[in-house]
């Protein structure tokens, strides 16, 4: 597009540009620069306050790719070796630096595996006491509805809950996988 200026004002090849349009275009350009600057400042603030790093780590943990990724992969591999699929993966951040994952074994709502990863051992003991009434390294709780088996080491607790008439179907395989996974922790 060619542009020429004469005594009457600014012209484009296709005709005269009105001063109102020029001022509108200039205003929009200035506003977009201000918006970009504000966004850049916010991103810089997050970098310098570690907020960006924390957000990235939280995202990675919830997707199983952060520091907990190898643990979750080991669990998945262990169950796959037994011919058991971990399905319907759900995760939740506890707001205190910990995260929990929940899986259904072969898609059955009667067989649930939970992985609780805490920030440290004292937090694990406290939170497991709150959730299950037992903060020890091993526990079995059984009632008329089902059976819950807990295995813990360091900052990790693995929980298997089986209910109904099928509560013993996977127990031996699950305990072997739990033992293997916990042995991998340092």
Short mmCIF file of N, CA and C in Angstrom, two decimals:
data_model
loop_
_atom_site.label_atom_id
_atom_site.label_comp_id
_atom_site.label_asym_id
_atom_site.label_seq_id
_atom_site.Cartn_x
_atom_site.Cartn_y
_atom_site.Cartn_z
N UNK A 1 0.84 -1.16 0.00
CA UNK A 1 0.00 0.00 0.00
C UNK A 1 0.89 1.23 0.00
N UNK A 2 0.70 2.11 -0.93
CA UNK A 2 1.53 3.31 -0.98
C UNK A 2 0.88 4.41 -0.17
N UNK A 3 1.73 5.26 0.40
CA UNK A 3 1.21 6.33 1.24
C UNK A 3 1.88 7.63 0.78
N UNK A 4 1.09 8.66 0.71
CA UNK A 4 1.67 9.95 0.37
C UNK A 4 1.03 11.01 1.25
N UNK A 5 1.78 12.03 1.50
CA UNK A 5 1.30 13.13 2.33
C UNK A 5 1.32 14.40 1.49
N UNK A 6 0.24 15.13 1.52
CA UNK A 6 0.22 16.42 0.86
C UNK A 6 -0.36 17.47 1.81
N UNK A 7 -0.58 18.66 1.33
CA UNK A 7 -1.08 19.73 2.20
C UNK A 7 -2.46 19.46 2.76
N UNK A 8 -3.21 18.53 2.18
CA UNK A 8 -4.57 18.24 2.66
C UNK A 8 -4.57 17.17 3.76
N UNK A 9 -3.47 16.46 3.98
CA UNK A 9 -3.45 15.46 5.04
C UNK A 9 -2.92 14.13 4.54
N UNK A 10 -3.13 13.09 5.29
CA UNK A 10 -2.62 11.75 5.02
C UNK A 10 -3.54 11.05 4.03
N UNK A 11 -2.96 10.43 3.01
CA UNK A 11 -3.74 9.71 2.00
C UNK A 11 -3.17 8.32 1.81
N UNK A 12 -4.01 7.36 1.55
CA UNK A 12 -3.61 6.02 1.14
C UNK A 12 -3.97 5.89 -0.33
N UNK A 13 -3.50 4.82 -0.92
CA UNK A 13 -3.78 4.56 -2.32
C UNK A 13 -5.29 4.55 -2.58
N UNK A 14 -6.06 4.05 -1.62
CA UNK A 14 -7.50 3.89 -1.83
C UNK A 14 -8.32 5.07 -1.35
N UNK A 15 -7.71 6.11 -0.96
CA UNK A 15 -8.47 7.28 -0.56
C UNK A 15 -7.95 7.90 0.72
N UNK A 16 -8.57 8.96 1.09
CA UNK A 16 -8.17 9.75 2.25
C UNK A 16 -8.57 9.03 3.52
N UNK A 17 -7.66 9.02 4.53
CA UNK A 17 -7.92 8.45 5.85
C UNK A 17 -8.37 9.59 6.75
N UNK A 18 -9.49 9.41 7.35
CA UNK A 18 -10.04 10.48 8.17
C UNK A 18 -9.29 10.56 9.50
N UNK A 19 -9.11 11.75 10.04
CA UNK A 19 -8.38 11.93 11.30
C UNK A 19 -8.99 11.11 12.46
N UNK A 20 -10.30 10.90 12.45
CA UNK A 20 -10.94 10.11 13.51
C UNK A 20 -10.44 8.67 13.48
N UNK A 21 -10.32 8.12 12.29
CA UNK A 21 -9.81 6.75 12.16
C UNK A 21 -8.36 6.66 12.60
N UNK A 22 -7.57 7.64 12.22
CA UNK A 22 -6.16 7.65 12.60
C UNK A 22 -6.05 7.69 14.11
N UNK A 23 -6.81 8.55 14.76
CA UNK A 23 -6.74 8.65 16.23
C UNK A 23 -7.28 7.37 16.88
N UNK A 24 -8.27 6.73 16.30
CA UNK A 24 -8.80 5.47 16.84
C UNK A 24 -7.76 4.37 16.73
N UNK A 25 -7.10 4.30 15.59
CA UNK A 25 -6.06 3.30 15.38
C UNK A 25 -4.91 3.53 16.36
N UNK A 26 -4.50 4.78 16.53
CA UNK A 26 -3.41 5.11 17.45
C UNK A 26 -3.82 4.75 18.89
N UNK A 27 -5.03 5.02 19.27
CA UNK A 27 -5.52 4.70 20.62
C UNK A 27 -5.50 3.20 20.84
N UNK A 28 -5.97 2.43 19.86
CA UNK A 28 -5.96 0.98 19.99
C UNK A 28 -4.54 0.43 20.10
N UNK A 29 -3.62 1.00 19.34
CA UNK A 29 -2.22 0.57 19.43
C UNK A 29 -1.65 0.83 20.81
N UNK A 30 -1.90 2.02 21.35
CA UNK A 30 -1.40 2.36 22.69
C UNK A 30 -2.02 1.43 23.74
N UNK A 31 -3.32 1.17 23.64
CA UNK A 31 -3.98 0.29 24.60
C UNK A 31 -3.43 -1.14 24.54
N UNK A 32 -3.17 -1.63 23.34
CA UNK A 32 -2.63 -2.98 23.22
C UNK A 32 -1.21 -3.06 23.80
N UNK A 33 -0.43 -2.00 23.63
CA UNK A 33 0.91 -1.96 24.23
C UNK A 33 0.83 -1.96 25.75
N UNK A 34 -0.11 -1.21 26.30
CA UNK A 34 -0.28 -1.16 27.76
C UNK A 34 -0.72 -2.53 28.27
N UNK A 35 -1.64 -3.18 27.57
CA UNK A 35 -2.11 -4.50 27.99
C UNK A 35 -0.99 -5.52 27.93
N UNK A 36 -0.19 -5.48 26.87
CA UNK A 36 0.95 -6.39 26.76
C UNK A 36 1.95 -6.14 27.87
N UNK A 37 2.20 -4.89 28.18
CA UNK A 37 3.15 -4.55 29.24
C UNK A 37 2.64 -5.06 30.59
N UNK A 38 1.35 -4.90 30.86
CA UNK A 38 0.79 -5.38 32.13
C UNK A 38 0.91 -6.89 32.23
N UNK A 39 0.66 -7.58 31.13
CA UNK A 39 0.79 -9.04 31.12
C UNK A 39 2.24 -9.46 31.34
N UNK A 40 3.16 -8.76 30.70
CA UNK A 40 4.59 -9.07 30.86
C UNK A 40 5.04 -8.81 32.29
N UNK A 41 4.57 -7.74 32.88
CA UNK A 41 4.92 -7.42 34.26
C UNK A 41 4.41 -8.51 35.20
N UNK A 42 3.20 -8.98 34.96
CA UNK A 42 2.63 -10.05 35.80
C UNK A 42 3.44 -11.34 35.67
N UNK A 43 3.84 -11.68 34.45
CA UNK A 43 4.68 -12.87 34.24
C UNK A 43 6.02 -12.72 34.93
N UNK A 44 6.63 -11.57 34.84
CA UNK A 44 7.91 -11.32 35.51
C UNK A 44 7.76 -11.43 37.02
N UNK A 45 6.68 -10.87 37.56
CA UNK A 45 6.43 -10.94 39.00
C UNK A 45 6.35 -12.39 39.45
N UNK A 46 5.64 -13.23 38.68
CA UNK A 46 5.51 -14.64 39.02
C UNK A 46 6.86 -15.35 39.01
N UNK A 47 7.73 -14.98 38.08
CA UNK A 47 9.05 -15.61 37.99
C UNK A 47 9.88 -15.26 39.22
N UNK A 48 9.90 -13.97 39.58
CA UNK A 48 10.74 -13.53 40.69
C UNK A 48 10.21 -13.96 42.06
N UNK A 49 8.93 -14.25 42.17
CA UNK A 49 8.39 -14.68 43.46
C UNK A 49 8.23 -16.20 43.54
N UNK A 50 8.74 -16.94 42.57
CA UNK A 50 8.67 -18.41 42.48
C UNK A 50 7.24 -18.90 42.23
N UNK A 51 6.31 -18.03 42.06
CA UNK A 51 4.93 -18.44 41.83
C UNK A 51 4.80 -19.25 40.53
N UNK A 52 5.52 -18.84 39.49
CA UNK A 52 5.47 -19.56 38.22
C UNK A 52 6.03 -20.97 38.38
N UNK A 53 7.13 -21.10 39.12
CA UNK A 53 7.73 -22.41 39.37
C UNK A 53 6.77 -23.30 40.15
N UNK A 54 6.16 -22.74 41.20
CA UNK A 54 5.22 -23.51 42.01
C UNK A 54 4.01 -23.96 41.19
N UNK A 55 3.49 -23.06 40.35
CA UNK A 55 2.36 -23.42 39.49
C UNK A 55 2.74 -24.56 38.55
N UNK A 56 3.93 -24.47 37.97
CA UNK A 56 4.39 -25.52 37.05
C UNK A 56 4.58 -26.85 37.76
N UNK A 57 5.13 -26.81 38.97
CA UNK A 57 5.33 -28.05 39.72
C UNK A 57 3.99 -28.67 40.11
N UNK A 58 3.03 -27.82 40.51
CA UNK A 58 1.70 -28.34 40.85
C UNK A 58 1.05 -29.00 39.64
N UNK A 59 1.16 -28.36 38.48
CA UNK A 59 0.61 -28.94 37.26
C UNK A 59 1.29 -30.25 36.94
N UNK A 60 2.60 -30.29 37.07
CA UNK A 60 3.36 -31.52 36.77
C UNK A 60 2.98 -32.63 37.74
N UNK A 61 2.83 -32.29 39.03
CA UNK A 61 2.47 -33.32 40.01
C UNK A 61 1.09 -33.89 39.72
N UNK A 62 0.15 -33.01 39.38
CA UNK A 62 -1.21 -33.50 39.14
C UNK A 62 -1.29 -34.36 37.89
N UNK A 63 -0.35 -34.17 36.98
CA UNK A 63 -0.31 -34.98 35.76
C UNK A 63 0.63 -36.17 35.89
N UNK A 64 1.26 -36.32 37.06
CA UNK A 64 2.16 -37.45 37.28
C UNK A 64 3.51 -37.30 36.60
N UNK A 65 3.90 -36.08 36.24
CA UNK A 65 5.17 -35.87 35.55
C UNK A 65 6.22 -35.21 36.41
N UNK A 66 5.86 -34.79 37.62
CA UNK A 66 6.81 -34.10 38.48
C UNK A 66 7.67 -35.10 39.23
N UNK A 67 8.05 -34.74 40.43
CA UNK A 67 8.88 -35.60 41.25
C UNK A 67 8.17 -36.92 41.57
N UNK A 68 6.85 -36.92 41.54
CA UNK A 68 6.08 -38.12 41.85
C UNK A 68 5.88 -39.01 40.63
N UNK A 69 6.26 -38.54 39.47
CA UNK A 69 6.06 -39.30 38.24
C UNK A 69 6.66 -40.69 38.28
N UNK A 70 7.92 -40.85 38.71
CA UNK A 70 8.50 -42.19 38.76
C UNK A 70 7.75 -43.13 39.70
N UNK A 71 7.26 -42.62 40.81
CA UNK A 71 6.50 -43.44 41.75
C UNK A 71 5.21 -43.93 41.10
N UNK A 72 4.50 -43.04 40.45
CA UNK A 72 3.24 -43.40 39.79
C UNK A 72 3.51 -44.35 38.63
N UNK A 73 4.60 -44.12 37.90
CA UNK A 73 4.95 -45.01 36.79
C UNK A 73 5.28 -46.40 37.31
N UNK A 74 5.99 -46.48 38.42
CA UNK A 74 6.34 -47.76 39.03
C UNK A 74 5.07 -48.51 39.45
N UNK A 75 4.12 -47.79 40.01
CA UNK A 75 2.83 -48.38 40.40
C UNK A 75 2.10 -48.91 39.17
N UNK A 76 2.03 -48.10 38.14
CA UNK A 76 1.36 -48.49 36.90
C UNK A 76 2.02 -49.72 36.28
N UNK A 77 3.36 -49.72 36.22
CA UNK A 77 4.09 -50.85 35.66
C UNK A 77 3.88 -52.12 36.48
N UNK A 78 3.86 -51.97 37.81
CA UNK A 78 3.66 -53.12 38.68
C UNK A 78 2.30 -53.77 38.47
N UNK A 79 1.26 -52.96 38.35
CA UNK A 79 -0.07 -53.51 38.12
C UNK A 79 -0.18 -54.09 36.71
N UNK A 80 0.43 -53.44 35.73
CA UNK A 80 0.40 -53.95 34.36
C UNK A 80 1.05 -55.33 34.29
N UNK A 81 2.15 -55.52 35.03
CA UNK A 81 2.82 -56.83 35.05
C UNK A 81 1.92 -57.92 35.63
N UNK A 82 0.97 -57.53 36.47
CA UNK A 82 0.02 -58.48 37.06
C UNK A 82 -1.25 -58.62 36.20
N UNK A 83 -1.30 -57.89 35.09
CA UNK A 83 -2.47 -57.95 34.22
C UNK A 83 -3.65 -57.13 34.75
N UNK A 84 -3.35 -56.15 35.59
CA UNK A 84 -4.40 -55.30 36.18
C UNK A 84 -4.24 -53.89 35.64
N UNK A 85 -5.33 -53.35 35.13
CA UNK A 85 -5.30 -51.98 34.61
C UNK A 85 -5.72 -50.99 35.69
N UNK A 86 -4.95 -49.92 35.82
CA UNK A 86 -5.34 -48.80 36.68
C UNK A 86 -6.17 -47.86 35.81
N UNK A 87 -7.42 -47.70 36.17
CA UNK A 87 -8.33 -46.92 35.33
C UNK A 87 -8.96 -45.77 36.10
N UNK A 88 -9.55 -44.84 35.37
CA UNK A 88 -10.26 -43.69 35.93
C UNK A 88 -9.38 -42.89 36.88
N UNK A 89 -8.18 -42.59 36.44
CA UNK A 89 -7.23 -41.84 37.26
C UNK A 89 -7.79 -40.49 37.65
N UNK A 90 -7.80 -40.22 38.95
CA UNK A 90 -8.20 -38.92 39.47
C UNK A 90 -7.13 -38.46 40.44
N UNK A 91 -6.89 -37.17 40.50
CA UNK A 91 -5.92 -36.65 41.45
C UNK A 91 -6.47 -35.42 42.13
N UNK A 92 -5.96 -35.17 43.33
CA UNK A 92 -6.39 -34.00 44.09
C UNK A 92 -5.22 -33.49 44.92
N UNK A 93 -5.04 -32.19 44.91
CA UNK A 93 -4.03 -31.53 45.72
C UNK A 93 -4.64 -31.25 47.09
N UNK A 94 -3.92 -31.54 48.16
CA UNK A 94 -4.49 -31.34 49.49
C UNK A 94 -4.29 -29.92 50.03
N UNK A 95 -3.65 -29.05 49.27
CA UNK A 95 -3.46 -27.68 49.71
C UNK A 95 -2.33 -27.49 50.70
N UNK A 96 -1.66 -28.58 51.06
CA UNK A 96 -0.55 -28.52 52.03
C UNK A 96 0.73 -29.10 51.43
N UNK A 97 0.82 -29.13 50.13
CA UNK A 97 2.01 -29.66 49.47
C UNK A 97 1.92 -31.13 49.14
N UNK A 98 0.80 -31.75 49.42
CA UNK A 98 0.61 -33.17 49.12
C UNK A 98 -0.37 -33.37 47.99
N UNK A 99 -0.39 -34.59 47.49
CA UNK A 99 -1.31 -34.91 46.39
C UNK A 99 -1.77 -36.36 46.55
N UNK A 100 -2.97 -36.63 46.12
CA UNK A 100 -3.52 -37.98 46.17
C UNK A 100 -4.00 -38.38 44.79
N UNK A 101 -3.77 -39.65 44.46
CA UNK A 101 -4.26 -40.22 43.21
C UNK A 101 -5.21 -41.35 43.57
N UNK A 102 -6.22 -41.55 42.74
CA UNK A 102 -7.16 -42.64 42.97
C UNK A 102 -7.39 -43.38 41.65
N UNK A 103 -7.39 -44.70 41.74
CA UNK A 103 -7.59 -45.54 40.56
C UNK A 103 -8.61 -46.63 40.86
N UNK A 104 -9.31 -47.06 39.83
CA UNK A 104 -10.16 -48.24 39.92
C UNK A 104 -9.39 -49.38 39.26
N UNK A 105 -9.35 -50.52 39.90
CA UNK A 105 -8.66 -51.67 39.32
C UNK A 105 -9.56 -52.31 38.28
N UNK A 106 -9.07 -52.38 37.07
CA UNK A 106 -9.82 -52.92 35.92
C UNK A 106 -11.20 -52.28 35.80
N UNK A 107 -11.31 -51.03 36.21
CA UNK A 107 -12.56 -50.27 36.07
C UNK A 107 -13.63 -50.61 37.07
N UNK A 108 -13.35 -51.44 38.05
CA UNK A 108 -14.36 -51.85 39.03
C UNK A 108 -14.40 -50.88 40.22
N UNK A 109 -15.57 -50.37 40.51
CA UNK A 109 -15.76 -49.50 41.65
C UNK A 109 -15.65 -50.23 42.98
N UNK A 110 -15.53 -51.53 42.95
CA UNK A 110 -15.36 -52.32 44.18
C UNK A 110 -13.90 -52.48 44.58
N UNK A 111 -12.99 -52.07 43.71
CA UNK A 111 -11.56 -52.20 43.97
C UNK A 111 -10.88 -50.86 43.69
N UNK A 112 -10.50 -50.18 44.75
CA UNK A 112 -9.96 -48.83 44.64
C UNK A 112 -8.57 -48.77 45.25
N UNK A 113 -7.63 -48.19 44.49
CA UNK A 113 -6.28 -47.95 45.00
C UNK A 113 -6.09 -46.45 45.09
N UNK A 114 -5.63 -46.02 46.27
CA UNK A 114 -5.31 -44.61 46.48
C UNK A 114 -3.83 -44.49 46.80
N UNK A 115 -3.22 -43.47 46.25
CA UNK A 115 -1.82 -43.15 46.53
C UNK A 115 -1.82 -41.76 47.15
N UNK A 116 -1.34 -41.68 48.39
CA UNK A 116 -1.25 -40.40 49.08
C UNK A 116 0.23 -40.06 49.22
N UNK A 117 0.61 -38.91 48.66
CA UNK A 117 2.00 -38.45 48.73
C UNK A 117 1.99 -37.14 49.53
N UNK A 118 2.68 -37.16 50.66
CA UNK A 118 2.68 -36.01 51.56
C UNK A 118 4.02 -35.29 51.49
N UNK A 119 4.09 -34.12 52.08
CA UNK A 119 5.32 -33.33 52.04
C UNK A 119 6.40 -33.91 52.96
N UNK A 120 6.00 -34.62 54.01
CA UNK A 120 6.97 -35.20 54.93
C UNK A 120 6.29 -36.28 55.78
N UNK A 121 7.09 -36.98 56.57
CA UNK A 121 6.58 -38.10 57.38
C UNK A 121 5.59 -37.63 58.46
N UNK A 122 5.88 -36.59 59.24
CA UNK A 122 4.90 -36.17 60.26
C UNK A 122 3.54 -35.79 59.65
N UNK A 123 3.57 -35.16 58.50
CA UNK A 123 2.31 -34.80 57.83
C UNK A 123 1.57 -36.07 57.40
N UNK A 124 2.31 -37.05 56.88
CA UNK A 124 1.68 -38.32 56.49
C UNK A 124 0.99 -38.96 57.68
N UNK A 125 1.68 -39.05 58.81
CA UNK A 125 1.11 -39.70 59.99
C UNK A 125 -0.16 -38.96 60.45
N UNK A 126 -0.09 -37.64 60.51
CA UNK A 126 -1.24 -36.84 60.94
C UNK A 126 -2.42 -37.00 59.99
N UNK A 127 -2.16 -36.83 58.70
CA UNK A 127 -3.26 -36.88 57.71
C UNK A 127 -3.86 -38.27 57.59
N UNK A 128 -3.04 -39.32 57.67
CA UNK A 128 -3.58 -40.69 57.60
C UNK A 128 -4.42 -40.99 58.83
N UNK A 129 -4.02 -40.47 59.99
CA UNK A 129 -4.85 -40.60 61.18
C UNK A 129 -6.20 -39.91 60.99
N UNK A 130 -6.18 -38.73 60.39
CA UNK A 130 -7.42 -38.00 60.13
C UNK A 130 -8.32 -38.74 59.15
N UNK A 131 -7.74 -39.28 58.08
CA UNK A 131 -8.54 -39.91 57.03
C UNK A 131 -8.97 -41.33 57.36
N UNK A 132 -8.06 -42.12 57.94
CA UNK A 132 -8.33 -43.55 58.11
C UNK A 132 -8.30 -44.01 59.57
N UNK A 133 -7.94 -43.12 60.49
CA UNK A 133 -7.87 -43.51 61.89
C UNK A 133 -6.64 -44.32 62.22
N UNK A 134 -5.63 -44.30 61.32
CA UNK A 134 -4.41 -45.04 61.56
C UNK A 134 -3.27 -44.39 60.80
N UNK A 135 -2.23 -43.98 61.52
CA UNK A 135 -1.09 -43.34 60.89
C UNK A 135 0.13 -44.22 60.83
N UNK A 136 -0.03 -45.51 61.17
CA UNK A 136 1.10 -46.43 61.16
C UNK A 136 1.53 -46.82 59.77
N UNK A 137 2.59 -47.65 59.71
CA UNK A 137 3.12 -48.09 58.42
C UNK A 137 2.27 -49.18 57.79
N UNK A 138 1.55 -49.94 58.61
CA UNK A 138 0.68 -51.00 58.09
C UNK A 138 -0.61 -51.03 58.88
N UNK A 139 -1.71 -51.24 58.18
CA UNK A 139 -3.00 -51.35 58.86
C UNK A 139 -3.98 -52.10 57.96
N UNK A 140 -4.89 -52.83 58.61
CA UNK A 140 -5.99 -53.49 57.91
C UNK A 140 -7.24 -53.18 58.71
N UNK A 141 -8.22 -52.61 58.03
CA UNK A 141 -9.50 -52.28 58.66
C UNK A 141 -10.60 -52.97 57.88
N UNK A 142 -11.39 -53.73 58.59
CA UNK A 142 -12.43 -54.51 57.91
C UNK A 142 -13.76 -54.30 58.62
N UNK A 143 -14.81 -54.19 57.83
CA UNK A 143 -16.17 -54.15 58.37
C UNK A 143 -17.08 -54.89 57.39
N UNK A 144 -18.35 -54.86 57.64
CA UNK A 144 -19.31 -55.60 56.81
C UNK A 144 -19.34 -55.14 55.36
N UNK A 145 -18.93 -53.91 55.09
CA UNK A 145 -18.97 -53.38 53.73
C UNK A 145 -17.72 -53.67 52.93
N UNK A 146 -16.59 -53.83 53.61
CA UNK A 146 -15.37 -54.05 52.85
C UNK A 146 -14.14 -54.09 53.71
N UNK A 147 -13.01 -54.05 53.03
CA UNK A 147 -11.72 -54.16 53.69
C UNK A 147 -10.78 -53.11 53.11
N UNK A 148 -10.08 -52.39 54.00
CA UNK A 148 -9.11 -51.39 53.58
C UNK A 148 -7.75 -51.79 54.14
N UNK A 149 -6.78 -51.86 53.26
CA UNK A 149 -5.42 -52.23 53.64
C UNK A 149 -4.50 -51.05 53.32
N UNK A 150 -3.68 -50.66 54.29
CA UNK A 150 -2.79 -49.52 54.14
C UNK A 150 -1.35 -49.98 54.31
N UNK A 151 -0.50 -49.51 53.41
CA UNK A 151 0.94 -49.72 53.51
C UNK A 151 1.59 -48.35 53.32
N UNK A 152 2.49 -47.98 54.23
CA UNK A 152 3.13 -46.67 54.19
C UNK A 152 4.63 -46.79 54.39
N UNK A 153 5.32 -45.83 53.81
CA UNK A 153 6.75 -45.71 54.03
C UNK A 153 7.12 -44.26 53.73
N UNK A 154 7.97 -43.71 54.58
CA UNK A 154 8.42 -42.33 54.42
C UNK A 154 7.21 -41.40 54.29
N UNK A 155 7.11 -40.68 53.20
CA UNK A 155 6.05 -39.69 53.00
C UNK A 155 4.91 -40.21 52.12
N UNK A 156 4.87 -41.53 51.84
CA UNK A 156 3.89 -42.12 50.93
C UNK A 156 3.03 -43.16 51.65
N UNK A 157 1.74 -43.13 51.36
CA UNK A 157 0.82 -44.17 51.82
C UNK A 157 0.07 -44.72 50.62
N UNK A 158 0.00 -46.05 50.54
CA UNK A 158 -0.75 -46.74 49.49
C UNK A 158 -1.92 -47.42 50.16
N UNK A 159 -3.11 -47.22 49.63
CA UNK A 159 -4.33 -47.72 50.26
C UNK A 159 -5.13 -48.53 49.24
N UNK A 160 -5.54 -49.73 49.64
CA UNK A 160 -6.37 -50.57 48.79
C UNK A 160 -7.67 -50.83 49.52
N UNK A 161 -8.78 -50.50 48.89
CA UNK A 161 -10.10 -50.75 49.46
C UNK A 161 -10.86 -51.67 48.52
N UNK A 162 -11.34 -52.77 49.08
CA UNK A 162 -12.14 -53.74 48.32
C UNK A 162 -13.47 -53.91 49.04
N UNK A 163 -14.54 -54.00 48.27
CA UNK A 163 -15.85 -54.13 48.90
C UNK A 163 -16.67 -55.21 48.19
N UNK A 164 -17.74 -55.60 48.85
CA UNK A 164 -18.64 -56.60 48.28
C UNK A 164 -18.07 -58.00 48.37
N UNK A 165 -18.64 -58.91 47.65
CA UNK A 165 -18.24 -60.31 47.68
C UNK A 165 -16.92 -60.58 46.98
N UNK A 166 -16.37 -59.56 46.30
CA UNK A 166 -15.12 -59.75 45.54
C UNK A 166 -13.91 -59.18 46.26
N UNK A 167 -14.00 -58.98 47.58
CA UNK A 167 -12.95 -58.23 48.25
C UNK A 167 -11.60 -58.92 48.32
N UNK A 168 -11.51 -60.20 48.04
CA UNK A 168 -10.22 -60.88 48.08
C UNK A 168 -9.64 -61.14 46.69
N UNK A 169 -10.32 -60.72 45.64
CA UNK A 169 -9.90 -61.04 44.27
C UNK A 169 -8.50 -60.55 43.90
N UNK A 170 -8.14 -59.34 44.30
CA UNK A 170 -6.87 -58.75 43.89
C UNK A 170 -5.88 -58.57 45.04
N UNK A 171 -6.27 -58.91 46.24
CA UNK A 171 -5.48 -58.54 47.42
C UNK A 171 -4.02 -58.99 47.35
N UNK A 172 -3.75 -60.21 46.99
CA UNK A 172 -2.38 -60.71 46.95
C UNK A 172 -1.55 -59.92 45.93
N UNK A 173 -2.09 -59.71 44.74
CA UNK A 173 -1.38 -58.96 43.71
C UNK A 173 -1.15 -57.50 44.14
N UNK A 174 -2.16 -56.88 44.73
CA UNK A 174 -2.04 -55.49 45.16
C UNK A 174 -0.95 -55.36 46.22
N UNK A 175 -0.93 -56.26 47.20
CA UNK A 175 0.08 -56.18 48.26
C UNK A 175 1.50 -56.38 47.71
N UNK A 176 1.65 -57.24 46.71
CA UNK A 176 2.96 -57.42 46.09
C UNK A 176 3.42 -56.14 45.37
N UNK A 177 2.50 -55.52 44.66
CA UNK A 177 2.83 -54.27 43.96
C UNK A 177 3.15 -53.18 44.98
N UNK A 178 2.33 -53.06 46.02
CA UNK A 178 2.58 -52.06 47.06
C UNK A 178 3.98 -52.25 47.65
N UNK A 179 4.32 -53.49 48.00
CA UNK A 179 5.62 -53.78 48.59
C UNK A 179 6.75 -53.36 47.65
N UNK A 180 6.61 -53.71 46.39
CA UNK A 180 7.64 -53.35 45.40
C UNK A 180 7.79 -51.83 45.28
N UNK A 181 6.68 -51.12 45.18
CA UNK A 181 6.72 -49.67 45.02
C UNK A 181 7.35 -49.02 46.24
N UNK A 182 6.96 -49.45 47.42
CA UNK A 182 7.52 -48.84 48.64
C UNK A 182 9.00 -49.14 48.80
N UNK A 183 9.45 -50.28 48.31
CA UNK A 183 10.88 -50.60 48.36
C UNK A 183 11.70 -49.65 47.49
N UNK A 184 11.08 -49.05 46.49
CA UNK A 184 11.79 -48.13 45.60
C UNK A 184 12.04 -46.77 46.26
N UNK A 185 11.29 -46.47 47.32
CA UNK A 185 11.47 -45.18 48.02
C UNK A 185 12.76 -45.21 48.82
N UNK A 186 13.40 -44.07 48.88
CA UNK A 186 14.65 -43.98 49.64
C UNK A 186 14.41 -43.35 50.98
#
